[in-house]
Amino acid sequence: MKWGICRAIQELQANHVDLIIAASHSGIEHFDDVDENQIVSIAKACPELSLLIAAHDHVVVDGDGNIEGPDG
């Protein structure tokens, strides 16, 4: 897997953890900054995560895939 977080998830699952929470200084992929912002790709690659906290952009993303900018 591409990210260290996915390897960490495998190790945690081997130890039978009940809940996996990740925090990342990353944001939503945009056309010009995919290397810096990869949170959607991480979420898709690591469905075992119970919660993924990401902070880099100034937007809100809800569970339905909606993105809301700072101006609403």
XYZ file of N, CA, C and O in Angstrom:
288
model
N 0.844 -1.186 0.000
C 0.000 0.000 0.000
C 0.881 1.238 0.000
O 1.978 1.221 0.528
N 0.354 2.293 -0.523
C 1.146 3.499 -0.754
C 1.496 4.264 0.513
O 2.586 4.794 0.631
N 0.604 4.338 1.462
C 0.824 5.178 2.624
C 1.186 4.355 3.848
O 0.683 3.250 4.045
N 2.012 4.932 4.706
C 2.371 4.287 5.953
C 1.157 4.025 6.827
O 1.137 3.065 7.604
N 0.145 4.852 6.691
C -1.066 4.686 7.501
C -1.730 3.338 7.212
O -2.254 2.684 8.112
N -1.688 2.895 5.978
C -2.302 1.610 5.634
C -1.524 0.458 6.259
O -2.124 -0.514 6.729
N -0.206 0.572 6.308
C 0.607 -0.454 6.982
C 0.326 -0.444 8.473
O 0.234 -1.500 9.105
N 0.170 0.731 9.042
C -0.130 0.845 10.472
C -1.487 0.211 10.784
O -1.648 -0.450 11.812
N -2.452 0.400 9.908
C -3.777 -0.198 10.094
C -3.660 -1.719 10.145
O -4.274 -2.367 11.002
N -2.866 -2.292 9.264
C -2.683 -3.738 9.249
C -2.094 -4.224 10.572
O -2.521 -5.250 11.115
N -1.119 -3.494 11.103
C -0.521 -3.853 12.389
C -1.537 -3.745 13.522
O -1.604 -4.613 14.395
N -2.330 -2.685 13.511
C -3.343 -2.510 14.551
C -4.389 -3.618 14.494
O -4.795 -4.167 15.526
N -4.818 -3.957 13.292
C -5.803 -5.027 13.149
C -5.244 -6.360 13.640
O -5.974 -7.165 14.206
N -3.967 -6.585 13.433
C -3.338 -7.819 13.908
C -3.377 -7.890 15.435
O -3.354 -8.971 16.011
N -3.454 -6.718 16.072
C -3.538 -6.652 17.538
C -4.981 -6.515 18.021
O -5.217 -6.215 19.187
N -5.933 -6.711 17.115
C -7.366 -6.764 17.443
C -7.894 -5.484 18.101
O -8.662 -5.551 19.044
N -7.497 -4.334 17.568
C -8.032 -3.077 18.088
C -9.495 -2.934 17.661
O -9.930 -3.506 16.656
N -10.262 -2.183 18.440
C -11.686 -2.002 18.159
C -11.981 -0.775 17.309
O -13.001 -0.717 16.634
N -11.105 0.211 17.354
C -11.370 1.493 16.718
C -10.056 2.052 16.191
O -9.051 2.039 16.903
N -10.060 2.531 14.957
C -8.853 3.119 14.374
C -9.185 4.533 13.927
O -10.069 4.752 13.091
N -8.478 5.493 14.498
C -8.658 6.913 14.171
C -7.335 7.431 13.621
O -6.283 7.202 14.204
N -7.406 8.141 12.516
C -6.213 8.728 11.919
C -6.389 10.238 11.818
O -7.485 10.722 11.564
N -5.298 10.959 12.024
C -5.278 12.412 11.829
C -4.178 12.722 10.821
O -3.065 12.197 10.928
N -4.502 13.555 9.859
C -3.551 13.839 8.796
C -3.544 15.322 8.446
O -4.592 15.957 8.364
N -2.357 15.853 8.237
C -2.222 17.228 7.755
C -2.254 17.163 6.231
O -1.247 17.203 5.540
N -3.451 16.976 5.720
C -3.675 16.840 4.291
C -5.081 17.326 4.004
O -5.875 17.537 4.910
N -5.385 17.497 2.733
C -6.708 17.992 2.366
C -7.259 17.273 1.165
O -6.756 16.242 0.738
N -8.319 17.839 0.606
C -8.981 17.301 -0.579
C -8.094 17.535 -1.802
O -7.539 18.616 -1.977
N -7.988 16.519 -2.646
C -7.198 16.661 -3.856
C -7.768 17.751 -4.754
O -8.979 17.813 -4.966
N -6.892 18.588 -5.264
C -7.244 19.593 -6.264
C -6.411 19.293 -7.501
O -5.479 18.493 -7.464
N -6.705 19.938 -8.578
C -6.009 19.642 -9.830
C -4.507 19.890 -9.750
O -3.732 19.183 -10.360
N -4.090 20.888 -8.990
C -2.683 21.289 -9.016
C -1.890 20.892 -7.778
O -0.711 21.208 -7.684
N -2.482 20.184 -6.837
C -1.742 19.874 -5.610
C -1.981 18.454 -5.109
O -2.038 18.208 -3.923
N -2.066 17.516 -6.032
C -2.385 16.141 -5.663
C -1.319 15.547 -4.743
O -1.633 14.763 -3.854
N -0.056 15.916 -4.917
C 0.991 15.380 -4.050
C 0.814 15.828 -2.605
O 1.137 15.098 -1.677
N 0.313 17.020 -2.408
C 0.166 17.579 -1.062
C -1.149 17.188 -0.399
O -1.204 16.995 0.813
N -2.193 17.067 -1.159
C -3.528 16.790 -0.628
C -4.033 15.466 -1.179
O -4.379 15.369 -2.349
N -4.076 14.449 -0.308
C -4.460 13.117 -0.764
C -5.461 12.453 0.165
O -5.548 11.237 0.235
N -6.254 13.229 0.867
C -7.119 12.663 1.893
C -8.218 11.760 1.318
O -8.562 10.730 1.913
N -8.763 12.095 0.168
C -9.798 11.243 -0.439
C -9.181 9.903 -0.837
O -9.758 8.838 -0.584
N -8.005 9.939 -1.416
C -7.331 8.704 -1.807
C -6.995 7.842 -0.598
O -7.134 6.614 -0.643
N -6.572 8.467 0.489
C -6.286 7.725 1.715
C -7.560 7.086 2.252
O -7.568 5.913 2.626
N -8.643 7.841 2.283
C -9.911 7.309 2.787
C -10.383 6.117 1.946
O -10.851 5.115 2.491
N -10.233 6.220 0.649
C -10.653 5.115 -0.220
C -9.745 3.901 -0.069
O -10.201 2.766 -0.137
N -8.450 4.132 0.135
C -7.495 3.032 0.257
C -7.544 2.365 1.626
O -7.095 1.226 1.769
N -8.091 3.063 2.615
C -8.085 2.562 3.995
C -9.502 2.564 4.578
O -9.791 3.272 5.549
N -10.411 1.762 4.033
C -11.787 1.767 4.527
C -11.907 1.245 5.959
O -12.952 1.396 6.584
N -10.848 0.659 6.488
C -10.864 0.150 7.857
C -10.866 1.267 8.893
O -11.158 1.026 10.063
N -10.542 2.488 8.476
C -10.522 3.612 9.408
C -11.925 3.874 9.950
O -12.883 3.968 9.198
N -12.017 4.000 11.260
C -13.286 4.350 11.890
C -13.541 5.847 11.766
O -14.680 6.285 11.645
N -12.465 6.622 11.816
C -12.562 8.075 11.718
C -11.281 8.600 11.102
O -10.184 8.166 11.463
N -11.408 9.518 10.171
C -10.259 10.162 9.541
C -10.413 11.665 9.721
O -11.370 12.259 9.214
N -9.510 12.252 10.471
C -9.523 13.694 10.713
C -8.446 14.305 9.832
O -7.287 13.898 9.892
N -8.830 15.256 9.020
C -7.880 15.890 8.114
C -8.045 17.393 8.179
O -9.160 17.898 8.255
N -6.936 18.075 8.160
C -6.978 19.530 8.183
C -5.866 20.067 7.304
O -4.691 19.815 7.535
N -6.277 20.741 6.269
C -5.322 21.413 5.401
C -6.046 22.461 4.585
O -5.564 23.539 4.371
N -7.236 22.102 4.151
C -8.082 23.021 3.389
C -9.030 23.728 4.349
O -9.249 23.280 5.464
N -9.636 24.764 3.868
C -10.634 25.490 4.647
C -12.012 25.187 4.090
O -12.752 26.074 3.697
N -12.331 23.882 4.025
C -13.618 23.431 3.524
C -14.167 22.364 4.460
O -13.434 21.751 5.213
N -15.462 22.138 4.393
C -16.121 21.083 5.151
C -16.604 20.036 4.163
O -17.228 20.377 3.159
N -16.324 18.770 4.436
C -16.775 17.676 3.588
C -17.664 16.794 4.445
O -17.253 16.306 5.490
N -18.910 16.604 4.011
C -19.804 15.745 4.783
C -19.788 14.330 4.221
O -19.151 14.053 3.218
N -20.493 13.433 4.876
C -20.513 12.036 4.486
C -21.121 11.764 3.128
O -20.941 10.693 2.565
N -21.852 12.706 2.579
C -22.465 12.533 1.264
C -21.555 13.003 0.144
O -21.954 13.025 -1.009
N -20.333 13.421 0.489
C -19.389 13.855 -0.535
C -19.526 15.310 -0.913
O -18.897 15.768 -1.866
N -20.339 16.042 -0.179
C -20.486 17.467 -0.473
C -19.317 18.256 0.100
O -18.850 17.958 1.191
N -18.865 19.229 -0.631
C -17.770 20.090 -0.177
C -18.312 21.505 -0.047
O -18.938 22.032 -0.963
N -18.071 22.092 1.095
C -18.548 23.454 1.338
C -17.354 24.345 1.631
O -16.554 24.062 2.531
N -17.203 25.422 0.881
C -16.098 26.338 1.073
C -16.342 27.283 2.239
O -17.407 27.277 2.848
N -15.332 28.093 2.556
C -15.446 28.991 3.695
C -16.531 30.045 3.560
O -16.980 30.610 4.543
N -16.969 30.301 2.341
C -18.022 31.295 2.135
C -19.411 30.670 2.038
O -20.368 31.326 1.658
N -19.517 29.380 2.370
C -20.807 28.713 2.364
C -21.174 28.136 1.052
O -22.196 27.632 0.808
